[in-house]
CSV table of C-alpha atoms in Angstrom, one decimal:
chain,number,residue,atom,x,y,z
U,19,SER,CA,10.3,-18.7,27.2
U,20,MET,CA,8.0,-19.9,24.5
U,21,THR,CA,8.7,-18.7,20.9
U,22,SER,CA,5.7,-16.0,19.9
U,23,LEU,CA,4.7,-16.3,16.6
U,24,ARG,CA,5.9,-12.6,15.6
U,25,GLU,CA,9.4,-14.3,16.2
U,26,ALA,CA,8.4,-17.4,14.3
U,27,LEU,CA,7.1,-15.3,11.1
U,28,SER,CA,10.5,-13.0,10.9
U,29,LEU,CA,12.6,-16.4,10.7
U,30,LYS,CA,14.4,-16.2,7.5
U,31,TRP,CA,13.8,-19.3,5.2
U,32,GLU,CA,16.0,-19.7,2.5
U,33,GLY,CA,16.9,-23.1,1.5
U,34,HIS,CA,13.8,-24.7,3.2
U,35,SER,CA,10.2,-25.3,1.9
U,36,PRO,CA,7.1,-23.0,2.6
U,37,GLU,CA,5.3,-26.1,3.7
U,38,SER,CA,7.7,-26.5,6.6
U,39,LYS,CA,7.3,-22.6,7.6
U,40,LEU,CA,3.6,-23.1,7.6
U,41,VAL,CA,3.6,-26.3,9.7
U,42,TYR,CA,6.1,-24.6,12.0
U,43,LEU,CA,3.8,-21.6,12.6
U,44,LYS,CA,0.9,-23.8,13.3
U,45,LEU,CA,2.8,-25.5,16.0
U,46,VAL,CA,3.9,-22.6,17.5
U,47,HIS,CA,0.5,-21.4,17.6
U,48,GLN,CA,-0.8,-24.8,19.2
U,49,GLN,CA,2.2,-24.7,21.7
U,50,LEU,CA,1.0,-21.1,22.7
U,51,LYS,CA,-2.6,-22.3,23.1
U,52,SER,CA,-2.1,-25.7,25.0
U,53,GLY,CA,1.4,-24.9,26.6
U,54,GLU,CA,2.4,-28.5,25.0
U,55,ILE,CA,2.3,-30.9,21.9
U,56,VAL,CA,1.9,-34.2,22.5
U,57,ALA,CA,0.2,-36.4,19.9
U,58,GLY,CA,0.4,-39.1,17.2
U,59,LEU,CA,1.4,-37.9,13.8
U,60,VAL,CA,-1.8,-38.7,12.2
U,61,GLU,CA,-3.9,-36.6,14.9
U,62,LEU,CA,-1.5,-34.0,14.8
U,63,ALA,CA,-1.6,-33.9,11.0
U,64,LYS,CA,-5.4,-33.4,11.2
U,65,SER,CA,-5.4,-31.0,13.9
U,66,ILE,CA,-3.1,-28.5,11.8
U,67,ASN,CA,-5.0,-29.4,8.4
U,68,VAL,CA,-2.1,-30.9,7.0
U,69,ASN,CA,-1.6,-34.6,5.1
U,70,LYS,CA,0.8,-36.8,7.4
U,71,LYS,CA,3.4,-36.7,4.7
U,72,THR,CA,3.8,-32.8,4.6
U,73,LEU,CA,4.0,-33.1,8.3
U,74,SER,CA,6.6,-35.3,8.5
U,75,ASN,CA,8.7,-33.9,5.8
U,76,ALA,CA,8.4,-30.7,7.9
U,77,ILE,CA,9.4,-32.4,11.1
U,78,THR,CA,12.5,-33.5,9.4
U,79,ASP,CA,13.2,-30.0,8.1
U,80,LEU,CA,12.8,-28.2,11.5
U,81,LYS,CA,14.9,-30.5,12.9
U,82,SER,CA,17.8,-29.7,10.4
U,83,LYS,CA,17.1,-25.9,11.5
U,84,LYS,CA,17.4,-27.1,15.0
U,85,LEU,CA,14.1,-25.6,15.6
U,86,ILE,CA,12.4,-28.4,17.2
U,87,SER,CA,13.1,-31.5,19.1
U,88,THR,CA,11.0,-34.5,19.4
U,89,GLN,CA,10.7,-37.5,21.9
U,90,LYS,CA,8.7,-40.8,22.0
U,91,VAL,CA,5.8,-40.6,24.6
U,92,ASN,CA,3.8,-43.8,26.1
U,93,GLY,CA,0.2,-43.0,25.7
U,94,LYS,CA,-1.7,-43.0,29.0
U,95,GLY,CA,-5.1,-44.2,30.0
U,96,ILE,CA,-7.3,-44.5,26.6
U,97,ASN,CA,-4.2,-43.7,24.5
U,98,SER,CA,-2.0,-46.4,26.0
U,99,GLY,CA,-0.2,-48.6,23.4
U,100,LYS,CA,-0.4,-45.9,20.8
U,101,LYS,CA,2.8,-44.3,19.4
U,102,ARG,CA,2.4,-40.7,20.5
U,103,VAL,CA,5.4,-37.9,20.0
U,104,GLY,CA,6.3,-35.0,22.5
U,105,PHE,CA,7.5,-31.8,20.6
U,106,GLU,CA,9.4,-29.3,21.8
U,107,LEU,CA,10.0,-25.9,20.2
U,108,LEU,CA,13.4,-24.5,21.0
U,109,PRO,CA,13.3,-20.8,22.0
U,110,LEU,CA,14.1,-18.1,19.4
U,111,ASN,CA,15.9,-14.7,20.4
U,112,ILE,CA,15.1,-12.7,17.3
U,113,ASP,CA,14.1,-9.3,16.6
U,114,SER,CA,10.5,-9.5,14.8
U,115,ILE,CA,9.5,-7.0,12.0
U,116,PHE,CA,5.6,-7.8,12.5
U,117,PRO,CA,4.1,-5.5,15.0
U,118,ASP,CA,0.7,-7.6,15.9
U,119,GLU,CA,0.8,-11.0,17.6
U,120,SER,CA,-2.8,-11.3,17.9
U,121,LEU,CA,-3.4,-10.4,13.8
U,122,ILE,CA,-1.0,-13.3,13.1
U,123,ALA,CA,-2.8,-16.0,15.6
U,124,LYS,CA,-5.9,-15.2,13.5
U,125,LEU,CA,-4.2,-15.6,10.1
U,126,VAL,CA,-2.8,-18.9,11.1
U,127,GLU,CA,-5.8,-19.9,12.8
U,128,SER,CA,-7.8,-19.2,9.3
U,129,THR,CA,-5.5,-22.0,7.5
U,130,LEU,CA,-6.5,-24.4,9.9
U,131,ILE,CA,-9.9,-24.4,8.5
U,132,VAL,CA,-10.3,-26.7,5.7
U,133,THR,CA,-10.8,-24.9,2.2
U,134,LYS,CA,-12.4,-26.4,-0.7
U,135,ASP,CA,-10.6,-24.0,-3.0
U,136,ARG,CA,-8.2,-26.2,-5.2
U,137,ARG,CA,-6.0,-23.3,-5.9
U,138,THR,CA,-4.6,-22.8,-2.3
U,139,ASN,CA,-1.3,-24.3,-1.4
U,140,SER,CA,1.1,-23.8,1.4
U,141,ALA,CA,3.0,-21.2,-0.6
U,142,LEU,CA,-0.1,-19.2,-1.0
U,143,LEU,CA,-1.3,-19.4,2.7
U,144,LEU,CA,2.3,-18.5,3.8
U,145,LEU,CA,2.3,-15.4,1.7
U,146,ILE,CA,-1.2,-14.5,2.6
U,147,ILE,CA,0.0,-14.4,6.4
U,148,ILE,CA,3.4,-12.5,6.0
U,149,ILE,CA,2.0,-9.9,3.7
U,150,THR,CA,-1.3,-9.4,5.8
U,151,ALA,CA,0.7,-9.2,8.8
U,152,LYS,CA,2.0,-6.1,8.0
U,153,ALA,CA,-1.3,-4.5,6.6
U,154,ASN,CA,-3.0,-1.4,8.3
U,155,GLU,CA,-6.5,-1.3,9.3
U,156,PHE,CA,-7.5,-0.8,5.7
U,157,GLY,CA,-5.6,-3.7,4.4
U,158,VAL,CA,-2.9,-1.8,3.0
U,159,VAL,CA,0.8,-2.9,3.1
U,160,THR,CA,3.6,-0.2,2.2
U,161,ASP,CA,6.6,-1.2,3.4
U,162,LEU,CA,7.7,-5.0,2.8
U,163,PRO,CA,10.4,-5.4,0.2
U,164,LYS,CA,10.0,-8.5,-2.1
U,165,SER,CA,13.3,-9.4,-1.0
U,166,THR,CA,12.1,-9.6,2.6
U,167,ILE,CA,9.0,-11.6,1.3
U,168,LYS,CA,11.1,-14.2,-0.7
U,169,GLN,CA,13.4,-14.5,2.5
U,170,LEU,CA,10.7,-14.9,5.0
U,171,ALA,CA,8.9,-17.5,2.8
U,172,GLY,CA,11.8,-19.4,1.2
U,173,ILE,CA,10.6,-19.2,-2.4
U,174,THR,CA,12.2,-18.2,-5.7
U,175,ASP,CA,11.5,-14.9,-7.5
U,176,SER,CA,9.6,-16.5,-10.2
U,177,ARG,CA,7.5,-18.5,-7.7
U,178,LEU,CA,6.5,-15.3,-5.8
U,179,LYS,CA,5.5,-13.7,-9.0
U,180,SER,CA,2.9,-16.5,-10.0
U,181,GLN,CA,1.6,-16.8,-6.3
U,182,LEU,CA,1.1,-12.9,-6.5
U,183,SER,CA,-0.5,-12.9,-9.3
U,184,LYS,CA,-2.8,-16.1,-8.0
U,185,LEU,CA,-3.6,-13.8,-5.0
U,186,MET,CA,-4.8,-10.9,-7.6
U,187,ASP,CA,-6.9,-13.4,-9.5
U,188,MET,CA,-8.7,-14.8,-6.4
U,189,GLY,CA,-9.5,-11.6,-5.2
U,190,VAL,CA,-7.1,-11.8,-2.0
U,191,PHE,CA,-5.6,-8.3,-3.2
U,192,ARG,CA,-8.2,-5.4,-4.4
U,193,SER,CA,-5.0,-4.1,-6.2
U,194,VAL,CA,-1.1,-4.1,-6.3
U,195,VAL,CA,1.0,-1.3,-7.4
U,196,SER,CA,4.5,-2.6,-8.2
U,197,GLY,CA,7.8,-1.0,-6.3
U,198,LEU,CA,10.2,1.0,-8.6
U,199,SER,CA,13.9,1.4,-8.7
U,200,GLY,CA,13.8,5.3,-10.1
U,201,LYS,CA,16.8,7.1,-11.5
U,202,TYR,CA,15.0,10.3,-11.3
U,203,ALA,CA,12.0,10.0,-9.1
U,204,PHE,CA,11.1,8.2,-6.2
U,205,GLY,CA,14.4,6.0,-6.0
U,206,LYS,CA,14.1,2.4,-4.6
U,207,THR,CA,10.4,1.6,-3.5
U,208,CYS,CA,8.4,-1.1,-2.1
U,209,SER,CA,5.2,-2.3,-3.8
U,210,TYR,CA,1.9,-1.6,-2.5
U,211,TYR,CA,-0.5,-4.2,-1.6
U,212,PHE,CA,-4.2,-3.5,-1.2
U,213,ILE,CA,-5.6,-6.5,0.5
U,214,ASP,CA,-9.3,-7.5,0.8
U,215,LEU,CA,-9.8,-8.3,4.7
U,216,ASN,CA,-13.1,-9.4,4.2
U,217,HIS,CA,-11.8,-12.4,1.9
U,218,LYS,CA,-12.8,-15.8,3.0
U,219,LEU,CA,-9.1,-16.8,3.1
U,220,ILE,CA,-8.2,-14.3,5.6
U,221,GLY,CA,-11.0,-14.4,8.0
U,222,ILE,CA,-10.1,-11.7,10.4
U,223,ASN,CA,-13.3,-10.6,12.6
U,224,LYS,CA,-12.8,-7.1,12.7
U,225,ASN,CA,-14.8,-5.0,15.2
U,226,TYR,CA,-15.3,-2.5,12.1
U,227,GLN,CA,-16.7,-3.0,9.1
U,228,ILE,CA,-15.0,-2.2,5.3
U,229,MET,CA,-17.0,-1.1,2.7
U,230,GLN,CA,-16.2,-0.6,-1.0
U,231,LEU,CA,-17.5,2.2,-3.1
U,232,ASN,CA,-17.0,2.0,-6.9
U,233,ALA,CA,-17.8,5.2,-8.8
U,234,LEU,CA,-17.3,5.6,-12.5
U,235,SER,CA,-15.1,8.7,-12.6
U,236,TYR,CA,-13.0,10.4,-15.4
U,237,GLN,CA,-11.0,12.4,-13.0
U,238,ASN,CA,-9.6,9.3,-11.5
U,239,PHE,CA,-6.2,9.3,-12.9
U,240,LEU,CA,-5.6,13.3,-13.3
U,241,ALA,CA,-2.3,12.9,-11.6
U,242,GLY,CA,-1.2,10.1,-13.5
U,243,LYS,CA,-2.2,11.9,-16.8
U,244,ILE,CA,-0.2,15.1,-15.7
U,245,PHE,CA,3.0,12.8,-14.9
U,246,LEU,CA,2.8,11.4,-18.4
U,247,THR,CA,2.0,14.8,-20.1
U,248,TYR,CA,4.9,16.2,-18.4
U,249,ARG,CA,7.0,13.1,-19.5
U,250,LYS,CA,6.3,14.0,-23.2
U,251,LEU,CA,6.8,17.8,-23.4
U,252,LYS,CA,9.5,19.2,-25.2
U,253,TRP,CA,11.1,21.4,-22.5
U,254,ARG,CA,12.3,24.7,-24.2
U,255,PRO,CA,12.9,28.1,-22.1
U,256,GLU,CA,9.8,29.7,-23.8
U,257,THR,CA,7.3,26.8,-22.4
U,258,TYR,CA,8.3,28.2,-19.0
U,259,LYS,CA,4.9,29.2,-17.2
U,260,ASP,CA,2.9,27.4,-20.3
U,261,ILE,CA,-0.4,26.7,-19.0
U,262,ILE,CA,-1.4,23.0,-20.1
U,263,THR,CA,-5.1,21.7,-19.7
U,264,ILE,CA,-5.6,18.2,-18.6
U,265,GLU,CA,-9.3,16.9,-18.1
U,266,GLY,CA,-10.4,20.9,-18.3
U,267,TYR,CA,-8.0,21.7,-15.3
U,268,PRO,CA,-5.1,24.1,-16.1
U,269,PHE,CA,-1.6,23.4,-14.7
U,270,GLU,CA,1.3,25.7,-15.2
U,271,VAL,CA,4.2,24.2,-16.5
U,272,ASP,CA,7.8,24.6,-14.6
U,273,PRO,CA,10.7,23.6,-16.6
U,274,ASP,CA,12.6,23.5,-13.3
U,275,THR,CA,10.7,20.4,-12.5
U,276,GLN,CA,11.4,18.1,-15.9
U,277,VAL,CA,14.1,16.2,-14.1
U,278,PHE,CA,11.5,14.5,-11.7
U,279,PHE,CA,9.5,13.2,-15.0
U,280,LYS,CA,12.7,11.7,-16.8
U,281,ASP,CA,12.5,8.1,-16.2
U,282,LYS,CA,12.2,5.5,-18.8
U,283,GLN,CA,8.9,3.5,-17.7
U,284,ALA,CA,6.5,6.4,-17.7
U,285,ILE,CA,3.3,4.3,-17.5
U,286,ILE,CA,4.7,2.5,-14.3
U,287,PHE,CA,6.1,5.8,-12.7
U,288,ALA,CA,2.8,7.6,-13.3
U,289,ARG,CA,0.5,4.8,-11.6
U,290,TYR,CA,2.9,5.2,-8.5
U,291,PHE,CA,2.8,8.9,-8.6
U,292,GLN,CA,-1.1,8.7,-8.7
U,293,THR,CA,-1.0,6.1,-5.7
U,294,ARG,CA,1.4,8.2,-3.7
U,295,ILE,CA,-1.2,11.5,-4.2
U,296,ASP,CA,-4.0,9.2,-3.4
U,297,GLU,CA,-2.4,8.0,0.0
U,298,LEU,CA,-1.8,11.5,0.9
U,299,ALA,CA,-5.3,12.4,-0.2
U,300,SER,CA,-6.7,9.5,1.9
U,301,THR,CA,-4.9,10.9,4.7
U,302,MET,CA,-6.6,14.1,4.3
U,303,LEU,CA,-10.0,12.8,3.7
U,304,THR,CA,-10.0,10.8,6.8
U,305,ARG,CA,-8.9,14.0,8.9
U,306,ILE,CA,-11.2,16.5,7.3
U,307,SER,CA,-13.5,18.5,9.4
U,308,LYS,CA,-16.3,18.5,6.9
U,309,PRO,CA,-17.3,20.3,5.0
U,310,ASN,CA,-14.3,22.8,5.5
U,311,LEU,CA,-11.5,21.1,4.2
U,312,GLU,CA,-8.6,21.1,6.3
U,313,VAL,CA,-5.6,21.5,3.9
U,314,MET,CA,-2.7,19.2,4.9
U,315,SER,CA,0.2,21.2,4.1
U,316,ILE,CA,2.7,19.2,1.9
U,317,THR,CA,6.1,20.3,3.1
U,318,THR,CA,9.4,19.9,1.0
U,319,ASP,CA,10.1,17.5,3.7
U,320,MET,CA,7.2,15.0,2.9
U,321,VAL,CA,8.4,15.5,-0.9
U,322,ASP,CA,12.0,14.5,-0.1
U,323,LYS,CA,10.7,11.4,1.6
U,324,MET,CA,7.9,10.3,-0.8
U,325,PHE,CA,8.7,11.7,-4.0
U,326,PHE,CA,11.8,12.8,-4.7
U,327,PRO,CA,14.7,11.6,-2.4
U,328,LYS,CA,17.6,13.8,-1.3
U,329,HIS,CA,20.3,11.8,-2.6
U,330,LEU,CA,18.5,11.8,-6.2
U,331,GLN,CA,18.3,15.8,-6.0
U,332,TYR,CA,22.1,15.9,-5.3
U,333,LYS,CA,23.1,13.5,-7.9
U,334,HIS,CA,21.0,15.6,-10.6
U,335,LYS,CA,21.8,18.9,-9.0
U,336,VAL,CA,18.5,19.9,-8.5
U,337,ASN,CA,18.0,23.5,-7.7
U,338,ALA,CA,15.4,24.8,-5.1
U,339,LYS,CA,13.0,26.1,-7.3
U,340,CYS,CA,12.4,22.5,-8.7
U,341,ILE,CA,11.3,21.5,-5.1
U,342,VAL,CA,9.3,24.4,-4.5
U,343,HIS,CA,7.1,24.1,-7.9
U,344,LEU,CA,6.9,20.3,-7.3
U,345,THR,CA,5.6,20.8,-4.0
U,346,ASN,CA,3.3,23.1,-5.1
U,347,LEU,CA,2.0,20.8,-7.9
U,348,ILE,CA,1.9,18.0,-5.2
U,349,GLN,CA,-0.1,19.9,-3.0
U,350,ARG,CA,-2.6,21.2,-5.7
U,351,LEU,CA,-3.5,17.7,-6.9
U,352,ILE,CA,-3.9,16.4,-3.1
U,353,ILE,CA,-6.1,19.3,-2.4
U,354,PHE,CA,-8.0,18.2,-5.5
U,355,TYR,CA,-8.5,14.8,-4.9
U,356,ALA,CA,-9.3,15.2,-1.3
U,357,GLU,CA,-12.4,17.6,-2.3
U,358,TYR,CA,-13.4,15.5,-5.4
U,359,VAL,CA,-13.6,12.2,-3.8
U,360,GLY,CA,-14.7,14.1,-0.3
U,361,GLU,CA,-17.9,14.9,-2.5
U,362,ILE,CA,-18.7,11.8,-4.0
U,363,LEU,CA,-18.4,10.2,-0.3
U,364,ASN,CA,-20.4,12.7,1.3
U,365,PHE,CA,-23.2,12.1,-1.6
U,366,ALA,CA,-22.9,8.2,-1.0
U,367,TYR,CA,-22.8,7.9,2.6
U,368,LYS,CA,-24.5,11.1,3.7
U,369,GLU,CA,-24.0,12.2,7.4
U,370,ARG,CA,-22.7,8.9,8.0
U,371,ASN,CA,-19.5,10.1,6.4
U,372,LEU,CA,-18.7,12.3,9.4
U,373,GLN,CA,-17.5,9.0,11.4
U,374,MET,CA,-16.0,7.0,8.5
U,375,ARG,CA,-12.3,6.5,7.7
U,376,HIS,CA,-11.1,6.4,4.0
U,377,MET,CA,-8.5,4.9,1.5
U,378,ILE,CA,-8.6,5.4,-2.2
U,379,ILE,CA,-7.5,2.1,-4.1
U,380,PRO,CA,-5.5,2.6,-7.2
U,381,THR,CA,-6.9,1.4,-10.4
U,382,PRO,CA,-5.2,0.5,-13.7
U,383,LEU,CA,-4.7,3.4,-16.0
U,384,ASP,CA,-5.3,1.7,-19.2
U,385,THR,CA,-9.0,2.4,-19.4
U,386,ASP,CA,-10.6,5.4,-20.3
U,387,ALA,CA,-13.7,5.4,-17.9
U,388,THR,CA,-12.0,4.0,-14.9
U,389,TYR,CA,-13.7,3.2,-11.5
U,390,LEU,CA,-12.7,5.3,-8.5
U,391,LYS,CA,-12.4,2.7,-5.7
U,392,VAL,CA,-12.5,4.0,-2.2
U,393,ILE,CA,-12.6,1.3,0.8
U,394,SER,CA,-14.2,3.1,3.9
U,395,ILE,CA,-14.1,1.7,7.5
U,396,SER,CA,-17.1,2.4,9.6
U,397,ASN,CA,-17.1,1.6,13.4
U,398,ASN,CA,-20.7,0.8,12.9
U,399,ASN,CA,-21.1,-3.0,12.4
U,400,GLU,CA,-24.8,-2.7,11.9
U,401,ASP,CA,-24.1,-0.6,8.7
U,402,ASP,CA,-25.5,-1.9,5.5
U,403,SER,CA,-23.4,-4.0,3.1
U,404,ILE,CA,-21.1,-2.6,0.6
U,405,ARG,CA,-23.1,-0.1,-1.8
U,406,ARG,CA,-21.7,0.1,-5.6
U,407,PHE,CA,-22.5,3.2,-7.6
U,408,THR,CA,-22.0,4.4,-11.0
U,409,ALA,CA,-21.5,8.1,-11.2
U,410,LEU,CA,-23.2,8.9,-14.4
U,411,THR,CA,-22.0,12.8,-14.4
U,412,PHE,CA,-19.7,15.0,-12.3
U,413,ASP,CA,-20.1,18.4,-13.2
U,414,LYS,CA,-16.8,20.2,-12.2
U,415,LEU,CA,-18.5,23.7,-12.1
U,416,THR,CA,-21.3,23.1,-9.9
U,417,MET,CA,-19.5,20.5,-8.3
U,418,GLN,CA,-22.8,18.3,-8.7
U,419,LEU,CA,-23.0,14.3,-8.6
U,420,LYS,CA,-26.0,12.1,-10.2
U,421,PHE,CA,-25.6,8.6,-9.2
U,422,VAL,CA,-27.4,5.6,-10.2
U,423,GLU,CA,-27.3,2.9,-7.8
U,424,GLN,CA,-26.3,-0.5,-9.3
U,425,PRO,CA,-27.6,-4.0,-8.5
U,426,GLU,CA,-25.8,-5.7,-5.5
U,427,HIS,CA,-23.1,-8.0,-6.9
U,428,THR,CA,-20.4,-9.5,-4.6
């Protein structure tokens, strides 16, 4: 049986070059399309958009991994007398971690197009394929550990770091939120990657349209600010049921929950906390029967899974009250965000909003006036292009928004 792209991409690649893995994916793709590969080296190199030297190095590498075998073939007819090689890709029988064969095929096809961008290289293109192959329809990846990326791409820690920041600079990623190793909150988690599926290096033709709304918004980082405020509190018995006001919103302080906020790198944890809240609020926004907000009930199980893993609760001898209070806080923040962002989306997209699905994108938290960024999926492909807004004021009491539309700039 022929090797699938899902299997080929799932192969561990330590000790081999990312260049040869990319060549291997292109060969698998070619074999799946045409059934066999018989070509001269120059011709094959051209058809898979690599130079001849890269191709012959990759062939040596792939033979040493026992992934392909080659044999000389005499050209027929017009090609008689030309040296041609028949490539046989040896079958793999491995489990794949990637769900969608056709998505990988599209990603590999986009690397066959010659790009003029000098910043691209094989490692970069391979990373785009590996990470995007795990993305949901919004382009968000939540469950791909860095260790897995390094194994699959055959690259070192430092090279991965530099390529990821390059992808950020090039706009392939809209945002990245780093994973954590929490002693108190979250435990060991993966990074979030927010990929721009409209980017020219990705080139997936979707049967839906992704639009991005940018609104200037001061409530944008409320959950993160709460995390930072709780982190700084001097907890005493008398602070019990103290009310703290953040961005004009009153929050009760429950000393039972203090253990959750103890991790050292407060800013990094605050941003992760915000991202998880955004993720759950997005789920709620997408399934809202507008305008009456259907409250997604946050269960203690969800808190165990997404915020405060059971093994850490046992380790720190956390009492049940802590989890109840934490669940209430999280529930309240999610409802706040879903209502707040929902209001902005209704204003921006009017009645079209009823047919749209949404995902809030985290923005860095070191600026006062942060943009609220929301990507929305519309199944109507004729929709007008991305609209960018600056929300001038958002009045919490009247829930009124006043917008100024910005000029288009992509």
